[in-house]
Amino acid sequence: MQITVESGMTLAALANIALKEEITGLEFLSGIPGTIGGAIRMNAGAYGGEMKDIVVKTKYMTYDGKVKTIDLNEHEFEYRNSVFSRMNVIILETTLKLSKGNKKEIDAKMKEYAASRKEKQPLEYSNAGSTFKRKEGYITAKLIDEAGLKGYSVGDAEVSTKHAGFVVNKGKATAKDVLELVDHIKKTIKEKNNLDIEIDYTKDIIVALDDVQDPGNLGTIIRLADWFGIENIFCSIGTVDIYNPKTVQATMGAIARVNIHYVDLPQFIKS
């Protein structure tokens, strides 16, 4: 069976809908933070499953307004990468190939994955998931651990003591703290192992917000953008005022580090 999903749907929400409808094939996505669009772009995966295993086709829009569709092979999926990481386009929706399953078995598998994450990953702290790309021939987290970097910190950004592949926020870490810590990790591994480990860098990514009305939600988005190192957010004219007291409070200081622009969003995207 096939289902079509809009790019903005979260992976957790989709997995829960699939559970309710007794559809199997999405269990591996249930604990991954993010949306379908992001999962397509990076070929998200966990516990032996990846987006490349279930994608049939994806529809996207170019910045001059043309809508196009590509099939599975045209995605050029590879480990945590796809053709979309090299394209300046907007992913609209994707069609997935799944199958009917047993609700109890689907639920059991999702709970098993959740328990495994809780045991092995530092879910008690804010983090952006596994920080570095995995390469053939070595496990990056193992190298970081062997280098004695578990617990090493810059400000409130710390190499997790539970899983060395994660950088966690112990309280008030800024994007600057995280990036400085990442640079130290990279330099240390280069010195000790003569290997260049890589991170997905988000400096050139911008966020576009259309008519966000809840001031607390806007503040949270700004705070998350700061955490991921995103420097610019473009808001539609109808979006709530950034200086609304609830927005400012929800940013927890990130408002001073992220540039907020109010624009005619359709015209901005077109241009």
CSV table of N, CA, C and O in Angstrom, one decimal, residues 174-176 218-219 221-227 230-233 242-243 247-261:
chain,number,residue,atom,x,y,z
A,174,THR,N,24.7,28.1,24.2
A,174,THR,CA,24.4,28.9,23.0
A,174,THR,C,24.9,28.1,21.8
A,174,THR,O,25.7,27.2,21.9
A,175,ALA,N,24.5,28.6,20.6
A,175,ALA,CA,25.0,28.0,19.4
A,175,ALA,C,26.5,28.1,19.3
A,175,ALA,O,27.3,27.3,18.8
A,176,LYS,N,27.0,29.3,19.8
A,176,LYS,CA,28.5,29.5,19.8
A,176,LYS,C,29.2,28.5,20.7
A,176,LYS,O,30.2,28.0,20.3
A,218,LEU,N,6.4,31.1,18.5
A,218,LEU,CA,7.4,31.9,17.8
A,218,LEU,C,8.7,31.9,18.6
A,218,LEU,O,9.8,31.7,18.1
A,219,GLY,N,8.6,32.2,19.9
A,219,GLY,CA,9.8,32.2,20.8
A,219,GLY,C,10.5,30.9,20.8
A,219,GLY,O,11.8,30.9,20.8
A,221,ILE,N,10.5,28.6,18.5
A,221,ILE,CA,11.2,28.4,17.1
A,221,ILE,C,12.5,29.2,17.1
A,221,ILE,O,13.5,28.7,16.6
A,222,ILE,N,12.5,30.4,17.6
A,222,ILE,CA,13.7,31.3,17.6
A,222,ILE,C,14.8,30.6,18.5
A,222,ILE,O,15.9,30.5,18.1
A,223,ARG,N,14.4,30.1,19.6
A,223,ARG,CA,15.3,29.4,20.5
A,223,ARG,C,15.9,28.2,19.8
A,223,ARG,O,17.1,27.9,19.9
A,224,LEU,N,15.1,27.4,19.1
A,224,LEU,CA,15.6,26.2,18.4
A,224,LEU,C,16.5,26.6,17.3
A,224,LEU,O,17.5,25.9,17.0
A,225,ALA,N,16.2,27.7,16.6
A,225,ALA,CA,17.0,28.1,15.5
A,225,ALA,C,18.4,28.5,16.0
A,225,ALA,O,19.4,28.1,15.4
A,226,ASP,N,18.4,29.1,17.2
A,226,ASP,CA,19.7,29.5,17.8
A,226,ASP,C,20.5,28.3,18.2
A,226,ASP,O,21.7,28.2,17.9
A,227,TRP,N,19.8,27.3,18.7
A,227,TRP,CA,20.5,26.0,19.1
A,227,TRP,C,21.1,25.3,17.8
A,227,TRP,O,22.2,24.8,17.9
A,230,ILE,N,21.2,28.5,13.2
A,230,ILE,CA,20.5,29.2,12.1
A,230,ILE,C,20.5,30.7,12.5
A,230,ILE,O,20.0,31.0,13.6
A,231,GLU,N,20.9,31.5,11.6
A,231,GLU,CA,21.1,32.9,12.0
A,231,GLU,C,20.0,33.8,11.5
A,231,GLU,O,19.8,34.9,12.0
A,232,ASN,N,19.2,33.4,10.6
A,232,ASN,CA,18.1,34.2,10.0
A,232,ASN,C,16.8,33.5,9.9
A,232,ASN,O,16.7,32.4,9.5
A,233,ILE,N,15.7,34.2,10.4
A,233,ILE,CA,14.3,33.8,10.3
A,233,ILE,C,13.6,34.8,9.5
A,233,ILE,O,13.6,36.0,9.9
A,242,ILE,N,7.6,40.0,17.1
A,242,ILE,CA,8.7,39.4,17.9
A,242,ILE,C,8.9,40.0,19.3
A,242,ILE,O,9.4,39.3,20.2
A,243,TYR,N,8.5,41.2,19.4
A,243,TYR,CA,8.7,41.9,20.7
A,243,TYR,C,7.5,41.7,21.7
A,243,TYR,O,7.4,42.3,22.7
A,247,THR,N,6.7,36.2,23.5
A,247,THR,CA,7.7,35.7,22.5
A,247,THR,C,9.1,35.9,23.1
A,247,THR,O,10.0,35.0,23.1
A,248,VAL,N,9.4,37.1,23.6
A,248,VAL,CA,10.7,37.4,24.1
A,248,VAL,C,11.1,36.5,25.3
A,248,VAL,O,12.2,35.9,25.3
A,249,GLN,N,10.2,36.2,26.1
A,249,GLN,CA,10.4,35.3,27.3
A,249,GLN,C,10.7,33.9,26.8
A,249,GLN,O,11.6,33.2,27.3
A,250,ALA,N,10.0,33.4,25.8
A,250,ALA,CA,10.1,32.0,25.2
A,250,ALA,C,11.5,31.8,24.5
A,250,ALA,O,12.0,30.7,24.4
A,251,THR,N,12.1,32.9,24.0
A,251,THR,CA,13.3,32.8,23.3
A,251,THR,C,14.5,32.5,24.3
A,251,THR,O,15.5,32.0,23.9
A,252,MET,N,14.3,32.8,25.5
A,252,MET,CA,15.3,32.6,26.6
A,252,MET,C,16.7,33.2,26.2
A,252,MET,O,17.7,32.6,26.3
A,253,GLY,N,16.6,34.4,25.6
A,253,GLY,CA,17.8,35.1,25.2
A,253,GLY,C,18.3,34.9,23.7
A,253,GLY,O,19.1,35.7,23.2
A,254,ALA,N,17.7,33.9,23.1
A,254,ALA,CA,18.1,33.7,21.7
A,254,ALA,C,17.7,34.8,20.7
A,254,ALA,O,18.3,35.0,19.7
A,255,ILE,N,16.8,35.7,21.2
A,255,ILE,CA,16.3,36.8,20.3
A,255,ILE,C,17.5,37.7,20.0
A,255,ILE,O,17.5,38.5,19.0
A,256,ALA,N,18.5,37.7,20.9
A,256,ALA,CA,19.7,38.6,20.7
A,256,ALA,C,20.7,38.0,19.7
A,256,ALA,O,21.6,38.7,19.3
A,257,ARG,N,20.5,36.7,19.3
A,257,ARG,CA,21.5,36.1,18.5
A,257,ARG,C,20.9,35.7,17.1
A,257,ARG,O,21.7,35.2,16.2
A,258,VAL,N,19.6,35.7,16.9
A,258,VAL,CA,19.0,35.3,15.7
A,258,VAL,C,18.4,36.6,15.0
A,258,VAL,O,17.7,37.4,15.7
A,259,ASN,N,18.6,36.8,13.7
A,259,ASN,CA,18.1,37.9,13.0
A,259,ASN,C,16.7,37.6,12.5
A,259,ASN,O,16.5,36.6,11.8
A,260,ILE,N,15.7,38.4,12.9
A,260,ILE,CA,14.3,38.2,12.5
A,260,ILE,C,13.9,39.3,11.5
A,260,ILE,O,14.1,40.4,11.7
A,261,HIS,N,13.4,38.8,10.3
A,261,HIS,CA,13.0,39.7,9.3
A,261,HIS,C,11.5,39.5,8.9
A,261,HIS,O,11.0,38.4,8.8
